[in-house]
Phi, psi and omega in degrees: 000319179294317181299313181298318180294326180294313179294326177298319179295321179297315181297318180296317177297322178298317180297316179297318180296321179298318179296320182294315179297316179299320179298316180297317179298322182292318180295318179296321181293337178273314187287326182301309177293329180294315179296323178298319178298317179298316181297319179295315180296319180296320178298316178293320179297320179298315180296323179295312180297317180300319179291315183291331183278349180281168178301147178298318179210095186304330183264005184289140175253005180288143174238150182229132175277117181245123180257113179265109181294155177298135177090003181290134177269178184300318181298315180295319180294316180299315179295323179296317180294323177292317179298326182275358178079020181272329176231162181276322188217120183293324181296314180295322179297315179298317179299316180297315181299316182292320179294327180274358181056040178264136175204200179077027177294141183247147176293155178154179179256120186242146172254106184242167183223148176296348180274354185280144175280168177301317181298321178295318180296313181299316180300318179297314183292334179280329182284338180096138182264181179282126179295146178286334182211134177235129179237122179259122178246106180289168177284153174079019180263148175271165184302321179299320180291322177294320177299323179295319179295316178299318180298325180295332186254354184228182179278354184277145176271153183303316181297322180294319180296312180298319179298318180295321183283353174253358182290128185300317181294320179297315181296319180295323177294321178292324178295324177292326181283328182236065185295333181274344181258308184261100181258180181298343180299331181286350179262008179305141186300336182268354179289131181277319178223118185306326183262011177301127179085355183257358180260100193295138178285120181190175173262123184249128178253131178237139186254012171252143181297323181228077178294149179290159178299324178299319179297318181293311182294321179299320179299320180289320178291324176302317181293319178295317179299319178299316181292318180297317180297327179298323183254011183300319180302315179294321180298313181290328178296325178276352181076026180265145172273168177301316182297320179294319179298311182291329176293311179301314181296325181293325177294317178296316181299318183286334180269340186280156172231177182300328183269350189280159176260104184298325182291329176288320176299317178301320181295325177298314180297316179298315181297321180291315180299324183294327181257010178073028180264136179301145180292327176049055177253122188304320181304332179289328178289318177299319179295320179296323179290332180081010179209152182283139177230133176291321179225141178257148180258168176303323180296320178298316183296317192244002178240353176274095182278098183211140180303339181274350181282105184277008170273331181262338182244139186267359182248180174297150174299165181298337182197179180297153177253358179187174174277161182219147179274180185296324181299321180286324176297316179295321179295325179295333181265335184229073179290157175292157176272101184215171175246017182289140175239354183220150169214155185221127177267123180275163178301337180277356179095000178277148178246123182253136184247145181221152178267332183236161179294321179299315179298319179296316181296323177300317180291326178295314179299321184285320188255339183245304186299318182288342179288000000 
């Protein structure tokens, strides 16, 4: 019995071993041709990728203007390059970019060539192309002036731009998009243009030949929103609203010159508001008049009944009178520590500060009246 059981175990083990050996032989017989197929396919795939990844025409001197719109993803860019004849295969290009961990492609207008390698193309797309349109908006401009600049660079007419920016539906949509920036204060009955002072002064690059007006305005509002958020903690600490901040900053911007100290001008405004004294800043009267004046008269100061006239009203105007840069925004939040109640801009661009009216009048006689 023992012998039989022993031999039985051997036979059983033999059977198992036979099955195991047979299994190994079967797997080898399957995998060898499969691996051979993979190697052959890989070799062909390698040759395909190598061919597709090379320049379309290494000796070409041809150049192609390729415009990459803002927001384009890798797939869209690859297909665009293939359509323009810059690369052979969009799929291989995408694979190459991902394998090389390259990204950060920028919108823009590029001059590319069929002779370029993938690495050359990628390097160009990362550096950024030439914008199709550039709009420069300086500091201290009113909405009408900004509309004029946009009109000069686009197909839109100045009147059309102003009309759109005063359109109730357009403004409400923008308010929904920028709830922390555009509040109900811009709808105040005395506001002349809801977006006055909200179109940030900067250089704007657009990578579409004809960007929509919405695209242009949104870019400017994005910049203003970014700036406001940067200073929101200080603004809220002072208890100022966005509209009050931009209004205050616009007064500083309009009064400041390259040589002037914006924080001292800001301190004059703060000091006057604290004692209930009118701000008496000429740019607000000019804004109320709706036209530029080289010189204002006594009649302009005291007979132009308008909420923006700071000779007749002791508070801030209902809204901004122009756009303002970061220096003026910062000055509105951080005035100098002074006792000044007056300042005077000389013809040379210098700003003189005084604590008393007599001192101010002396400086006026010396620098303005005698001129």
